[in-house]
Amino acid sequence: MTKFSELNLNAKVLKAIDEAGYESPTPIQAGAIPPALEGRDVLGIAQTGTGKTASFTLPMLSLLARGRARARMPRSLVLCPTRELAAQVAENFDTYSKHLKLTKALLIGGVSFKEQEQIIDKGVDVLIATPGRLLDHFERGKLILSDVKVMVVDEADRMLDMGFIPDIERIFGLTPFTRQTLFFSATMAPEIERITNTFLSNPARVEVARQATASETIEQGVVMFKGSRRDREASEKRTVLRKLIDAEGEKCTNAIIFCNRKTDVDIVAKSLKKYGYDAAPIHGDLDQSQRTRTLESFRAGNLKILVASDVAARGLDVPSVSHVFNFDVPSHAEDYVHRIGRTGRAGRDGKAMMICSPRDEKNFDAIEKLIQKEIPRIDNPLGTGKSDDSEAPAKEVSAEGDKPKPRRTRSRRSKSDAPRDAAETAPTEAKTETATAPDTASEPKPEAAAEAPEAAQDSPQTPAPQEAKADSTDDKPRSRSRSRRGKSSDDDGNDSRDRSRGGQSRGQKPQQGKGPVGMGDHLPSFIALSFEERMTG
Ligand code: AMP
């Protein structure tokens, strides 16, 4: 097995690695570090959890150890799709550069421009940024990218999902032709392949995949769930979720619950809290400091249940969790693999359970096809189709107040509203009462609904694919038509730039050598533990 000491890393970097307690490089590190140190472009196909961050951080630091940054001219650039990921990469830099005198700046939304500009003004060796925020700084004339020696694009597939590719192309064009590029993506969608063919020069391709067979360390299950009535479905679904959690008892030490929509993240977290569970939401619409606090407390083990959207959770280095609950079937089969990969890490057992409504069956089929495995069915804890009427929360209709109006203009109110209203007044905090307690916790307050314009897409009756996609990418820039000039990043720090531009960027490298092979129907079989490494020049 390769040792870190054999990789030609800077001695001070090696010391920091030693102090971090790493014994040997992970496959992506063993594969990517040597070519990166030689100054070659690297195309790393790896997902979070494989040690990919260190695979670009360590060689970058070694390369940057000598030399000094000039004012406003960073020597290296790392682009990340989300603030959290950027902050995490920054933490990695701090850890591995502690014996070096290198400076870094983090350009993400939620931090004042002035503060960030002051740091850039002094000159930074490493600039870590979300694409939009970076371009905002560039357009303010406070940043010059012509001295960038190394540029990293992390989680490129997520950048694609979020509509950042035009920005990435533009940034490539703003950096020198001679730069070294380290490019990471969990998968190789055709668009990603195009970008790598255009901007990478004869890259060393390092692919790391967990083998599908070891996915058995994650016990999977699915409840095929159908609400007893359409207006009760949402509430009953949350009851199913609670029952699934309860059934795990003490085995569930901590869990991530994934929802497809931000509104559901809020609703589910509120509902769980109301029922006495230790849960908190995380998604792109939440204030940055709140997101950070929630994550920190989950990481520290002070928060048991994190209710998350895909984007907010993806790429984050959260410790292994005992359980993953998919409150919704993800609309991209690949996200299922990412989601359940949060559990069963490092050889530990994990359990992943999902609730599948009839309208999700198509997406569910796609998942089984992708993982080439049938997910075992779990009995619906509420029974088949029917549930106790008292389970149906009084205000579920209004709880789903963000549903399209037409459904509520029907004349089925009046009588049936009386018992609902009565039940509304009986919320419970007690977990033990979940079987009978109405789920009034779930009502989003009017202002909460107003804060979440995408709630209009929340209709279970209209699962149009595009909508589902938009829902699942909550860090996605929300206002694509917004003018670029003079606008700052949106509150996700993931900019709201005009993405209509595209095409070729200036300064791009000519295509050389063979491009990366597209993965086509590639099965992202990285839910296993052992690694398969492939490296070609
Ligand atoms: P990443 O895939 O970059 O998100 O890394 C996942 C986790 O692996 C992080 O907590 C790293 O600190 C840790 N890690 C990275 N490289 C190694 C290594 N060589 N040995 C042990 N842990 C590592």
Coordinates of C-alpha atoms and ligand atoms in Angstrom, one line a residue:
M1 CA 0.0 0.0 0.0
T2 CA 1.2 3.5 -0.8
K3 CA 2.4 5.6 2.0
F4 CA 2.0 9.4 2.3
S5 CA 5.8 9.6 2.6
E6 CA 6.2 8.1 -0.8
L7 CA 4.1 10.8 -2.5
N8 CA 6.6 13.6 -2.6
L9 CA 4.5 15.9 -0.6
N10 CA 6.0 18.9 1.2
A11 CA 7.5 17.9 4.6
K12 CA 5.3 20.3 6.5
V13 CA 2.2 19.0 4.8
L14 CA 3.2 15.5 5.7
K15 CA 3.6 16.6 9.3
A16 CA 0.1 17.9 9.3
I17 CA -1.3 14.7 7.7
D18 CA 0.5 12.8 10.4
E19 CA -1.1 14.9 13.1
A20 CA -4.5 14.5 11.5
G21 CA -4.0 10.8 12.2
Y22 CA -4.1 9.5 8.6
E23 CA -2.2 6.4 8.2
S24 CA -2.3 5.9 4.4
P25 CA -3.7 7.7 1.4
T26 CA -7.1 6.7 0.2
P27 CA -7.3 5.5 -3.4
I28 CA -8.3 8.8 -4.8
Q29 CA -5.3 10.4 -3.0
A30 CA -2.9 7.8 -4.1
G31 CA -4.1 8.2 -7.6
A32 CA -4.5 12.0 -7.9
I33 CA -1.6 13.4 -5.8
P34 CA 1.3 12.2 -7.9
P35 CA 0.1 13.6 -11.2
A36 CA -1.1 16.8 -9.5
L37 CA 2.4 17.3 -8.0
E38 CA 3.9 16.8 -11.4
G39 CA 1.8 19.8 -12.5
R40 CA -0.6 17.7 -14.6
D41 CA -4.3 18.3 -14.9
V42 CA -6.3 15.7 -13.0
L43 CA -9.8 14.5 -13.7
G44 CA -11.0 12.9 -10.4
I45 CA -14.2 10.9 -10.5
A46 CA -15.0 10.4 -6.9
Q47 CA -17.6 11.4 -4.5
T48 CA -17.6 12.7 -1.0
G49 CA -16.3 10.3 1.7
T50 CA -13.5 9.1 -0.5
G51 CA -11.0 11.6 0.8
K52 CA -11.2 13.6 -2.4
T53 CA -10.8 17.0 -0.7
A54 CA -7.3 16.1 0.6
S55 CA -6.5 14.6 -2.8
F56 CA -6.4 18.2 -4.3
T57 CA -5.6 20.1 -1.1
L58 CA -2.4 18.3 -0.3
P59 CA -0.7 18.7 -3.6
M60 CA -1.9 22.3 -3.9
L61 CA -0.4 23.2 -0.6
S62 CA 2.8 21.5 -1.5
L63 CA 3.0 23.3 -4.8
L64 CA 2.1 26.6 -3.2
A65 CA 4.5 26.2 -0.3
R66 CA 7.0 28.3 -2.1
G67 CA 6.2 31.7 -3.5
R68 CA 4.1 34.6 -2.3
A69 CA 0.8 36.0 -3.3
R70 CA 0.4 39.4 -4.7
A71 CA -2.4 41.8 -3.8
R72 CA -5.7 40.9 -5.3
M73 CA -4.1 38.1 -7.3
P74 CA -4.7 34.8 -5.7
R75 CA -2.3 32.0 -6.6
S76 CA -4.9 29.3 -6.6
L77 CA -8.6 28.9 -6.8
V78 CA -11.1 26.3 -5.6
L79 CA -14.6 26.5 -6.8
C80 CA -17.4 24.7 -4.8
P81 CA -21.1 24.6 -5.5
T82 CA -22.3 25.4 -2.0
R83 CA -21.2 27.5 0.9
E84 CA -21.0 24.6 3.2
L85 CA -18.8 22.7 0.9
A86 CA -16.6 25.7 0.4
A87 CA -16.4 26.2 4.2
Q88 CA -15.5 22.5 4.5
V89 CA -12.7 22.8 1.9
A90 CA -11.4 25.8 3.8
E91 CA -11.3 23.8 7.0
N92 CA -9.3 21.2 5.2
F93 CA -6.8 23.8 4.0
D94 CA -6.5 25.0 7.6
T95 CA -5.8 21.5 8.8
Y96 CA -3.2 20.6 6.3
S97 CA -1.5 24.0 6.0
K98 CA -1.0 24.6 9.7
H99 CA 2.8 24.4 9.4
L100 CA 3.0 26.5 6.3
K101 CA 2.7 30.2 6.1
L102 CA -0.1 30.4 3.5
T103 CA -3.1 32.6 3.4
K104 CA -6.6 31.8 2.2
A105 CA -9.8 33.6 1.7
L106 CA -13.3 32.2 1.5
L107 CA -15.7 34.0 -0.8
I108 CA -19.2 32.9 0.0
G109 CA -22.5 34.5 0.4
G110 CA -23.5 35.7 3.9
V111 CA -20.2 37.4 4.5
S112 CA -19.8 41.1 3.7
F113 CA -18.0 42.0 0.5
K114 CA -15.9 44.6 2.4
E115 CA -14.5 42.0 4.8
Q116 CA -13.7 39.6 2.0
E117 CA -12.1 42.4 -0.1
Q118 CA -9.8 43.4 2.7
I119 CA -8.4 39.9 2.8
I120 CA -8.1 39.6 -1.0
D121 CA -6.4 43.0 -1.0
K122 CA -3.6 41.7 1.1
G123 CA -3.0 38.8 -1.3
V124 CA -4.0 35.2 -0.8
D125 CA -2.5 32.0 -1.8
V126 CA -5.7 30.0 -1.8
L127 CA -9.1 31.4 -2.8
I128 CA -12.1 29.2 -2.1
A129 CA -15.3 30.4 -3.5
T130 CA -18.7 29.7 -4.9
P131 CA -18.8 30.6 -8.6
G132 CA -21.3 33.5 -8.3
R133 CA -19.6 35.2 -5.4
L134 CA -16.3 34.9 -7.2
L135 CA -17.7 36.6 -10.3
D136 CA -19.3 39.3 -8.2
H137 CA -16.0 40.1 -6.7
F138 CA -14.4 40.0 -10.1
E139 CA -16.9 42.4 -11.5
R140 CA -16.3 44.8 -8.7
G141 CA -12.8 45.0 -10.0
K142 CA -11.4 43.8 -6.8
L143 CA -10.0 40.5 -7.9
I144 CA -7.6 39.6 -10.6
L145 CA -7.4 36.0 -11.7
S146 CA -4.4 36.2 -14.0
D147 CA -2.0 34.8 -11.5
V148 CA -4.0 31.6 -10.7
K149 CA -1.6 28.7 -11.1
V150 CA -3.9 25.9 -9.9
M151 CA -7.7 25.9 -10.3
V152 CA -9.9 23.2 -8.7
V153 CA -13.5 22.5 -9.6
D154 CA -15.1 20.5 -6.9
E155 CA -18.3 18.6 -7.3
A156 CA -18.7 19.5 -10.9
D157 CA -21.8 17.4 -11.3
R158 CA -23.5 19.4 -8.6
M159 CA -22.4 22.6 -10.3
L160 CA -24.2 21.3 -13.4
D161 CA -27.4 20.5 -11.4
M162 CA -27.3 24.0 -10.0
G163 CA -26.8 25.7 -13.3
F164 CA -23.3 26.9 -12.6
I165 CA -21.6 25.6 -15.7
P166 CA -21.7 28.9 -17.7
D167 CA -20.1 30.6 -14.7
I168 CA -17.5 27.9 -14.5
E169 CA -16.7 28.3 -18.2
R170 CA -16.4 32.0 -17.7
I171 CA -14.1 31.6 -14.8
F172 CA -11.9 29.2 -16.7
G173 CA -11.6 31.9 -19.3
L174 CA -10.5 34.4 -16.8
T175 CA -7.7 32.3 -15.5
P176 CA -4.4 31.9 -17.4
F177 CA -4.1 29.4 -20.1
T178 CA -1.2 27.8 -18.4
R179 CA -3.0 27.1 -15.2
Q180 CA -3.2 23.6 -13.8
T181 CA -6.7 22.2 -13.4
L182 CA -7.9 19.7 -10.9
F183 CA -11.4 18.7 -11.7
F184 CA -13.6 16.5 -9.5
S185 CA -17.0 15.1 -10.2
A186 CA -18.9 12.1 -8.8
T187 CA -20.3 11.2 -12.2
M188 CA -19.5 12.1 -15.8
A189 CA -22.6 13.5 -17.4
P190 CA -22.2 14.5 -21.1
E191 CA -22.1 18.2 -20.2
I192 CA -19.3 17.5 -17.6
E193 CA -17.4 15.5 -20.2
R194 CA -17.7 18.4 -22.6
I195 CA -16.3 20.8 -20.1
T196 CA -13.4 18.6 -19.2
N197 CA -12.6 18.0 -22.9
T198 CA -12.6 21.7 -23.4
F199 CA -10.7 23.0 -20.4
L200 CA -8.5 20.2 -19.2
S201 CA -5.3 19.3 -20.9
N202 CA -4.5 15.7 -21.2
P203 CA -5.6 15.0 -17.7
A204 CA -4.7 12.1 -15.5
R205 CA -8.0 10.4 -15.0
V206 CA -8.4 8.9 -11.6
E207 CA -11.6 7.1 -11.0
V208 CA -12.6 5.8 -7.6
A209 CA -15.8 3.9 -7.1
R210 CA -17.1 1.9 -4.3
Q211 CA -18.2 -1.5 -5.5
A212 CA -21.9 -2.2 -5.7
T213 CA -21.6 -5.5 -3.9
A214 CA -20.6 -3.9 -0.6
S215 CA -23.8 -1.9 -0.5
E216 CA -25.0 -4.8 1.6
T217 CA -23.5 -3.1 4.6
I218 CA -26.4 -0.7 4.2
E219 CA -29.7 -2.3 5.0
Q220 CA -32.3 -0.8 2.8
G221 CA -36.0 -0.8 2.9
V222 CA -39.0 0.9 1.4
V223 CA -42.5 1.5 2.5
M224 CA -44.9 1.6 -0.4
F225 CA -47.3 4.1 1.0
K226 CA -50.6 5.4 -0.1
G227 CA -52.6 7.9 1.8
S228 CA -56.1 7.0 2.9
R229 CA -57.2 10.3 1.4
R230 CA -55.5 12.8 -0.7
D231 CA -55.9 15.6 1.9
R232 CA -54.4 13.3 4.6
E233 CA -51.6 11.9 2.7
A234 CA -49.0 14.4 3.8
S235 CA -49.8 14.0 7.4
E236 CA -50.0 10.2 7.2
K237 CA -46.7 10.2 5.5
R238 CA -45.1 12.0 8.4
T239 CA -46.8 9.5 10.8
V240 CA -45.2 6.7 8.8
L241 CA -41.9 8.4 9.2
R242 CA -42.2 8.7 12.9
K243 CA -43.2 5.1 13.2
L244 CA -40.2 4.1 11.2
I245 CA -38.0 6.1 13.5
D246 CA -39.7 4.7 16.6
A247 CA -39.4 1.1 15.3
E248 CA -35.7 1.5 15.2
G249 CA -35.6 2.4 18.9
E250 CA -32.1 2.9 20.3
K251 CA -30.5 1.5 17.2
C252 CA -31.2 4.9 15.7
T253 CA -28.4 7.0 17.2
N254 CA -28.6 9.7 14.7
A255 CA -30.2 10.2 11.3
I256 CA -30.6 12.3 8.3
I257 CA -34.0 12.6 6.8
F258 CA -34.0 13.7 3.2
C259 CA -36.9 15.6 1.6
N260 CA -37.0 16.6 -2.1
R261 CA -38.4 20.1 -1.3
K262 CA -37.3 22.8 1.0
T263 CA -40.8 23.4 2.2
D264 CA -41.0 19.7 3.2
V265 CA -37.7 20.0 5.0
D266 CA -39.2 22.7 7.1
I267 CA -42.5 21.0 7.6
V268 CA -41.0 17.6 8.5
A269 CA -38.5 19.2 10.9
K270 CA -41.2 21.2 12.6
S271 CA -43.5 18.3 12.8
L272 CA -40.9 16.1 14.4
K273 CA -39.9 18.7 16.9
K274 CA -43.5 19.1 17.9
Y275 CA -43.7 15.4 18.5
G276 CA -40.7 15.5 20.8
Y277 CA -38.0 14.5 18.4
D278 CA -34.6 16.2 18.4
A279 CA -34.7 17.5 14.9
A280 CA -33.6 20.5 12.9
P281 CA -33.8 21.5 9.2
I282 CA -31.1 22.4 6.8
H283 CA -31.6 23.8 3.3
G284 CA -30.5 26.6 1.1
D285 CA -33.1 29.2 2.2
L286 CA -32.0 29.2 5.8
D287 CA -29.7 31.8 7.1
Q288 CA -26.1 30.8 6.8
S289 CA -25.3 31.1 10.5
Q290 CA -28.3 28.9 11.3
R291 CA -27.1 26.3 8.7
T292 CA -23.6 26.3 10.3
R293 CA -25.0 26.0 13.8
T294 CA -27.3 23.2 12.9
L295 CA -24.5 21.3 11.1
E296 CA -22.1 21.8 13.9
S297 CA -24.5 20.5 16.5
F298 CA -25.3 17.5 14.3
R299 CA -21.6 16.8 13.8
A300 CA -21.0 17.2 17.5
G301 CA -23.7 14.7 18.3
N302 CA -25.8 17.3 20.0
L303 CA -28.6 17.1 17.4
K304 CA -30.0 13.7 16.6
I305 CA -32.0 14.2 13.5
L306 CA -31.0 16.4 10.6
V307 CA -33.8 17.0 8.1
A308 CA -32.1 18.0 4.8
S309 CA -32.4 18.7 1.2
D310 CA -30.0 17.0 -1.2
V311 CA -28.0 20.1 -2.0
A312 CA -27.6 21.2 1.6
A313 CA -26.4 17.8 2.6
R314 CA -24.4 16.7 -0.3
G315 CA -20.7 16.9 -0.1
L316 CA -20.8 17.6 3.5
D317 CA -18.5 15.7 5.7
V318 CA -20.9 14.6 8.4
P319 CA -19.9 11.7 10.5
S320 CA -21.5 8.4 9.7
V321 CA -25.1 8.3 10.7
S322 CA -26.9 5.2 11.9
H323 CA -29.9 5.9 9.7
V324 CA -31.0 7.6 6.6
F325 CA -34.7 8.2 6.0
N326 CA -35.8 9.2 2.6
F327 CA -39.0 11.0 3.3
D328 CA -39.4 11.3 -0.5
V329 CA -38.1 9.2 -3.3
P330 CA -35.4 11.4 -4.9
S331 CA -36.2 12.4 -8.4
H332 CA -32.7 11.6 -9.6
A333 CA -31.8 8.0 -8.9
E334 CA -28.2 9.0 -8.3
D335 CA -29.2 11.1 -5.4
Y336 CA -30.5 7.9 -3.7
V337 CA -27.0 6.5 -3.8
H338 CA -25.6 9.7 -2.4
R339 CA -28.2 9.9 0.3
I340 CA -27.9 6.4 1.6
G341 CA -24.1 6.6 1.4
R342 CA -24.4 8.8 4.4
T343 CA -24.8 5.7 6.5
G344 CA -22.9 2.5 6.6
R345 CA -19.6 4.4 6.3
A346 CA -16.2 3.0 7.2
G347 CA -17.4 -0.5 7.6
R348 CA -20.1 0.3 10.1
D349 CA -23.7 -0.9 9.6
G350 CA -26.2 1.5 8.4
K351 CA -29.9 1.5 7.6
A352 CA -31.7 3.4 4.9
M353 CA -35.4 3.5 4.7
M354 CA -37.6 5.3 2.2
I355 CA -41.2 6.1 1.8
C356 CA -42.6 5.8 -1.7
S357 CA -45.9 7.2 -2.7
P358 CA -47.7 6.0 -5.8
R359 CA -46.6 9.1 -7.8
D360 CA -43.0 8.3 -6.9
E361 CA -43.0 4.8 -8.3
K362 CA -41.4 5.8 -11.6
N363 CA -38.5 7.4 -9.8
F364 CA -38.4 4.4 -7.5
D365 CA -38.1 2.0 -10.4
A366 CA -35.2 4.1 -11.7
I367 CA -33.4 3.7 -8.4
E368 CA -33.8 -0.1 -8.4
K369 CA -32.6 -0.1 -11.9
L370 CA -29.6 2.0 -11.1
I371 CA -28.5 0.0 -8.0
Q372 CA -29.5 -3.2 -9.8
K373 CA -31.1 -4.5 -6.7
E374 CA -34.6 -4.8 -5.4
I375 CA -35.1 -2.7 -2.3
P376 CA -36.9 -4.9 0.3
R377 CA -40.5 -3.8 1.1
I378 CA -41.3 -2.8 4.6
D379 CA -44.9 -3.1 5.7
N380 CA -46.7 0.2 6.0
P381 CA -46.8 0.8 9.7
L382 CA -50.2 2.4 9.2
G383 CA -51.6 -0.7 7.5
T384 CA -52.5 -0.9 3.9
G385 CA -53.8 2.3 2.5
K386 CA -56.2 3.0 5.4
S387 CA -55.3 4.7 8.5
D388 CA -57.0 5.7 11.6
D389 CA -59.0 8.8 10.9
S390 CA -57.7 10.4 14.1
E391 CA -54.2 10.2 12.5
A392 CA -55.3 12.6 9.9
P393 CA -54.4 16.0 11.3
A394 CA -57.0 18.6 11.5
K395 CA -55.2 21.2 9.6
E396 CA -53.5 19.1 7.0
V397 CA -55.4 20.8 4.3
S398 CA -54.0 24.1 5.4
A399 CA -50.8 22.5 6.4
E400 CA -50.3 22.0 2.7
G401 CA -51.4 25.5 2.2
D402 CA -48.8 25.9 -0.4
K403 CA -50.6 23.6 -2.7
P404 CA -52.3 25.0 -5.7
K405 CA -55.5 26.7 -4.9
P406 CA -57.9 24.8 -7.2
R407 CA -57.8 21.8 -5.0
R408 CA -59.1 23.8 -2.1
T409 CA -61.8 25.6 -3.9
R410 CA -63.8 22.5 -4.0
S411 CA -66.9 22.4 -1.9
R412 CA -65.8 19.6 0.4
R413 CA -65.2 21.8 3.4
S414 CA -68.0 22.8 5.8
K415 CA -69.0 19.6 7.7
S416 CA -65.7 17.8 7.5
D417 CA -64.0 20.9 8.9
A418 CA -65.6 20.8 12.2
P419 CA -63.8 17.7 13.5
R420 CA -60.6 19.0 11.9
D421 CA -60.8 22.2 13.8
A422 CA -61.4 20.3 17.0
A423 CA -58.4 18.1 16.4
E424 CA -56.3 21.1 15.6
T425 CA -56.3 22.1 19.2
A426 CA -54.8 18.9 20.4
P427 CA -51.2 19.0 19.4
T428 CA -48.9 16.8 21.4
E429 CA -45.3 16.9 22.4
A430 CA -45.1 13.4 23.4
K431 CA -43.6 10.8 21.1
T432 CA -45.7 8.1 22.6
E433 CA -48.8 9.8 21.4
T434 CA -47.9 9.7 17.8
A435 CA -50.5 7.2 17.0
T436 CA -53.3 9.4 17.8
A437 CA -51.9 12.9 17.9
P438 CA -52.8 15.2 15.0
D439 CA -49.9 16.4 13.1
T440 CA -50.6 20.0 13.5
A441 CA -47.0 20.8 13.8
S442 CA -46.7 20.6 10.2
E443 CA -48.6 23.6 9.2
P444 CA -46.3 26.1 7.7
K445 CA -47.1 29.5 8.9
P446 CA -48.3 31.8 6.2
E447 CA -45.1 33.7 6.2
A448 CA -43.1 30.5 6.0
A449 CA -45.0 29.6 2.9
A450 CA -44.4 33.1 1.5
E451 CA -40.7 32.7 2.0
A452 CA -40.7 29.6 -0.1
P453 CA -42.0 30.5 -3.5
E454 CA -41.1 27.0 -4.8
A455 CA -43.9 25.7 -2.6
A456 CA -46.1 26.3 -5.6
Q457 CA -44.4 23.3 -7.1
D458 CA -45.3 21.2 -4.1
S459 CA -48.3 19.7 -5.6
P460 CA -48.3 16.0 -5.4
Q461 CA -50.6 16.0 -8.4
T462 CA -48.1 17.5 -10.7
P463 CA -44.9 15.7 -10.4
A464 CA -43.5 17.0 -13.7
P465 CA -39.9 16.0 -14.0
Q466 CA -38.6 19.6 -14.3
E467 CA -40.4 20.6 -11.2
A468 CA -39.0 17.7 -9.3
K469 CA -35.6 18.6 -10.4
A470 CA -35.9 22.2 -9.4
D471 CA -37.2 21.1 -6.1
S472 CA -34.4 18.8 -5.4
T473 CA -31.7 21.4 -6.0
D474 CA -32.5 24.0 -3.4
D475 CA -29.2 25.8 -3.7
K476 CA -29.9 26.4 -7.3
P477 CA -29.8 30.1 -8.2
R478 CA -33.4 31.2 -8.0
S479 CA -33.4 34.1 -10.4
R480 CA -31.7 33.3 -13.6
S481 CA -33.0 36.3 -15.4
R482 CA -31.4 38.7 -13.0
S483 CA -28.9 41.0 -14.4
R484 CA -25.3 40.2 -13.6
R485 CA -24.1 43.7 -13.2
G486 CA -24.1 45.1 -9.8
K487 CA -25.9 42.2 -8.2
S488 CA -24.5 40.3 -5.4
S489 CA -24.9 36.6 -4.7
D490 CA -28.2 35.4 -3.5
D491 CA -28.6 34.3 0.0
D492 CA -27.3 30.9 -0.6
G493 CA -24.1 32.4 -1.6
N494 CA -24.5 30.5 -4.8
D495 CA -25.2 33.5 -7.0
S496 CA -28.1 34.4 -9.1
R497 CA -26.4 35.2 -12.3
D498 CA -27.6 35.3 -15.8
R499 CA -26.9 31.8 -17.1
S500 CA -28.1 32.5 -20.6
R501 CA -24.6 33.1 -21.7
G502 CA -22.5 30.2 -22.5
G503 CA -20.4 29.2 -25.5
Q504 CA -16.7 29.3 -25.5
S505 CA -14.7 31.1 -23.1
R506 CA -11.6 33.1 -23.8
G507 CA -8.3 31.6 -23.0
Q508 CA -9.5 28.0 -23.1
K509 CA -7.0 25.3 -23.7
P510 CA -7.0 23.4 -26.9
Q511 CA -8.3 19.9 -26.6
Q512 CA -5.5 17.5 -26.2
G513 CA -5.1 13.8 -25.9
K514 CA -8.0 11.6 -25.3
G515 CA -10.8 13.1 -23.3
P516 CA -12.3 11.3 -20.4
V517 CA -14.5 8.4 -21.3
G518 CA -18.1 9.2 -20.6
M519 CA -19.7 6.9 -18.1
G520 CA -22.9 6.6 -20.0
D521 CA -25.0 4.1 -18.2
H522 CA -22.3 3.9 -15.6
L523 CA -23.6 2.5 -12.4
P524 CA -22.3 4.7 -9.7
S525 CA -21.5 1.7 -7.6
F526 CA -19.8 3.7 -4.9
I527 CA -22.1 2.6 -2.1
A528 CA -19.7 -0.1 -1.2
L529 CA -16.6 0.1 0.9
S530 CA -13.8 -1.3 -1.0
F531 CA -12.4 0.9 -3.7
E532 CA -11.7 0.3 -7.3
E533 CA -9.1 2.5 -8.6
R534 CA -8.3 3.2 -12.2
M535 CA -5.8 5.6 -13.5
T536 CA -4.9 6.3 -17.0
G537 CA -2.7 8.9 -18.4
Ligands
AMP1 P1 -13.9 13.9 1.7 O1 -14.1 12.8 0.8 O2 -12.8 14.8 1.2 O3 -15.1 14.6 2.1 O4 -13.2 13.2 3.0 C1 -14.0 12.4 3.9 C2 -13.3 12.2 5.2 O5 -12.1 11.4 5.2 C3 -12.8 13.5 5.9 O6 -13.3 13.5 7.2 C4 -11.4 13.5 5.9 O7 -10.8 14.1 7.0 C5 -11.1 12.0 5.9 N1 -9.8 11.6 5.3 C6 -9.3 12.1 4.2 N2 -8.2 11.5 3.8 C7 -8.0 10.5 4.7 C8 -7.0 9.5 4.9 N3 -6.0 9.4 4.1 N4 -7.1 8.7 6.0 C9 -8.2 8.8 6.8 N5 -9.1 9.7 6.7 C10 -9.1 10.6 5.7

